[in-house]
Amino acid sequence: MTTHKVGYLIGSLAKASINRKLAKALVQLAPPELEMSEISFKDLPLYSYDYDADFPPVARTFKDSIAAVEAVLFITPEYNRSIPGGLKNAIDWASRPYGKNSFTRKPSAVIGTSPGTIGTAVAQQSLRSVLSFCNSPQMNAPEAYIQFTPGLITDSGEVTVESTEQFLRNYMAEFHMFIARVLQVLPKDA
């Protein structure tokens, strides 16, 4: 089976983020056909169209990292019923300047965890709206709103609840199939 390069963005910049733990688990549970790599955005300055003619090196590197993968997985917390500002800023950098949107036709999926019972549902809907505008085909099912409880995922990314581990493994398998379907219909070179 074909291997696909998948970049993942962790919405939280915090080193001890529970979404970082979730990301570690997803990387471990991903099918071997998904080559997973984190795309960091922590050093990006705030986006302004003043940069469109000449992106700073850190923004060029970030944009090139998005362009180099075949799909993007967003793993994000919920801040004030939306996505974190840093993640939105990263999306703005990758989608600009006009006509050079790195997300166009790039399959994506959204997942997140929080201590609350709605497990980032509102943030995910906000992010889906942004990704729709960016012309990124999105995996709409299965949806994944994970309520994080103490000990659910270890610091090394081990999921301690068998039903949650199986759900996350299935989520990644579904993402793999979604990527393959999208790229069959919308080839990268089209």
PDB file of N, CA and C in Angstrom, residues 6 25-27 29-31 34 36 73 111 139 142 167-179:
ATOM      1  N   VAL A   6       2.097  12.736   6.314  1.00  0.00           N
ATOM      2  CA  VAL A   6       1.088  13.500   7.040  1.00  0.00           C
ATOM      3  C   VAL A   6       1.790  14.424   8.020  1.00  0.00           C
ATOM      4  N   ALA A  25       0.030   9.736  21.061  1.00  0.00           N
ATOM      5  CA  ALA A  25      -0.766   8.508  20.952  1.00  0.00           C
ATOM      6  C   ALA A  25      -1.183   8.263  19.508  1.00  0.00           C
ATOM      7  N   LEU A  26      -1.635   9.307  18.819  1.00  0.00           N
ATOM      8  CA  LEU A  26      -2.094   9.144  17.434  1.00  0.00           C
ATOM      9  C   LEU A  26      -0.956   8.707  16.517  1.00  0.00           C
ATOM     10  N   VAL A  27       0.232   9.243  16.733  1.00  0.00           N
ATOM     11  CA  VAL A  27       1.396   8.840  15.928  1.00  0.00           C
ATOM     12  C   VAL A  27       1.662   7.352  16.139  1.00  0.00           C
ATOM     13  N   LEU A  29      -0.478   5.063  17.075  1.00  0.00           N
ATOM     14  CA  LEU A  29      -1.606   4.239  16.649  1.00  0.00           C
ATOM     15  C   LEU A  29      -1.888   4.333  15.147  1.00  0.00           C
ATOM     16  N   ALA A  30      -1.181   5.204  14.460  1.00  0.00           N
ATOM     17  CA  ALA A  30      -1.395   5.376  13.022  1.00  0.00           C
ATOM     18  C   ALA A  30      -0.958   4.131  12.255  1.00  0.00           C
ATOM     19  N   PRO A  31      -1.650   3.833  11.162  1.00  0.00           N
ATOM     20  CA  PRO A  31      -1.209   2.719  10.314  1.00  0.00           C
ATOM     21  C   PRO A  31       0.201   2.996   9.802  1.00  0.00           C
ATOM     22  N   LEU A  34       1.067   5.679   7.112  1.00  0.00           N
ATOM     23  CA  LEU A  34       1.074   7.118   7.379  1.00  0.00           C
ATOM     24  C   LEU A  34       2.411   7.493   8.007  1.00  0.00           C
ATOM     25  N   MET A  36       4.162  10.122   9.802  1.00  0.00           N
ATOM     26  CA  MET A  36       3.729  11.274  10.588  1.00  0.00           C
ATOM     27  C   MET A  36       4.906  12.157  10.986  1.00  0.00           C
ATOM     28  N   LEU A  73      -3.111  16.777   9.806  1.00  0.00           N
ATOM     29  CA  LEU A  73      -3.936  16.431  10.955  1.00  0.00           C
ATOM     30  C   LEU A  73      -3.802  17.556  11.976  1.00  0.00           C
ATOM     31  N   ILE A 111      -9.058  16.768  15.357  1.00  0.00           N
ATOM     32  CA  ILE A 111      -9.319  16.021  16.588  1.00  0.00           C
ATOM     33  C   ILE A 111      -8.796  16.866  17.744  1.00  0.00           C
ATOM     34  N   MET A 139     -12.026  15.248   6.528  1.00  0.00           N
ATOM     35  CA  MET A 139     -12.663  14.017   6.976  1.00  0.00           C
ATOM     36  C   MET A 139     -13.753  14.419   7.976  1.00  0.00           C
ATOM     37  N   PRO A 142     -15.090   9.544  11.161  1.00  0.00           N
ATOM     38  CA  PRO A 142     -15.719   9.759  12.459  1.00  0.00           C
ATOM     39  C   PRO A 142     -15.261  11.072  13.090  1.00  0.00           C
ATOM     40  N   PHE A 167     -10.667   3.234  19.617  1.00  0.00           N
ATOM     41  CA  PHE A 167     -11.318   4.324  18.900  1.00  0.00           C
ATOM     42  C   PHE A 167     -10.285   5.162  18.150  1.00  0.00           C
ATOM     43  N   LEU A 168      -9.189   5.510  18.825  1.00  0.00           N
ATOM     44  CA  LEU A 168      -8.155   6.337  18.200  1.00  0.00           C
ATOM     45  C   LEU A 168      -7.437   5.587  17.074  1.00  0.00           C
ATOM     46  N   ARG A 169      -7.207   4.298  17.252  1.00  0.00           N
ATOM     47  CA  ARG A 169      -6.596   3.485  16.195  1.00  0.00           C
ATOM     48  C   ARG A 169      -7.518   3.484  14.957  1.00  0.00           C
ATOM     49  N   ASN A 170      -8.800   3.313  15.203  1.00  0.00           N
ATOM     50  CA  ASN A 170      -9.775   3.324  14.105  1.00  0.00           C
ATOM     51  C   ASN A 170      -9.831   4.697  13.440  1.00  0.00           C
ATOM     52  N   TYR A 171      -9.773   5.749  14.238  1.00  0.00           N
ATOM     53  CA  TYR A 171      -9.774   7.115  13.697  1.00  0.00           C
ATOM     54  C   TYR A 171      -8.622   7.299  12.713  1.00  0.00           C
ATOM     55  N   MET A 172      -7.446   6.857  13.100  1.00  0.00           N
ATOM     56  CA  MET A 172      -6.274   6.990  12.224  1.00  0.00           C
ATOM     57  C   MET A 172      -6.387   6.108  10.994  1.00  0.00           C
ATOM     58  N   ALA A 173      -6.971   4.929  11.124  1.00  0.00           N
ATOM     59  CA  ALA A 173      -7.199   4.058   9.959  1.00  0.00           C
ATOM     60  C   ALA A 173      -8.181   4.720   8.996  1.00  0.00           C
ATOM     61  N   GLU A 174      -9.221   5.330   9.539  1.00  0.00           N
ATOM     62  CA  GLU A 174     -10.192   6.047   8.698  1.00  0.00           C
ATOM     63  C   GLU A 174      -9.533   7.236   8.004  1.00  0.00           C
ATOM     64  N   PHE A 175      -8.657   7.939   8.722  1.00  0.00           N
ATOM     65  CA  PHE A 175      -7.944   9.065   8.115  1.00  0.00           C
ATOM     66  C   PHE A 175      -7.076   8.573   6.966  1.00  0.00           C
ATOM     67  N   HIS A 176      -6.414   7.450   7.155  1.00  0.00           N
ATOM     68  CA  HIS A 176      -5.599   6.864   6.084  1.00  0.00           C
ATOM     69  C   HIS A 176      -6.457   6.596   4.844  1.00  0.00           C
ATOM     70  N   MET A 177      -7.605   5.967   5.040  1.00  0.00           N
ATOM     71  CA  MET A 177      -8.486   5.678   3.895  1.00  0.00           C
ATOM     72  C   MET A 177      -9.005   6.962   3.245  1.00  0.00           C
ATOM     73  N   PHE A 178      -9.316   7.949   4.058  1.00  0.00           N
ATOM     74  CA  PHE A 178      -9.790   9.231   3.534  1.00  0.00           C
ATOM     75  C   PHE A 178      -8.721   9.889   2.665  1.00  0.00           C
ATOM     76  N   ILE A 179      -7.480   9.914   3.145  1.00  0.00           N
ATOM     77  CA  ILE A 179      -6.376  10.501   2.366  1.00  0.00           C
ATOM     78  C   ILE A 179      -6.268   9.806   1.017  1.00  0.00           C
TER      79      ILE A 179
END
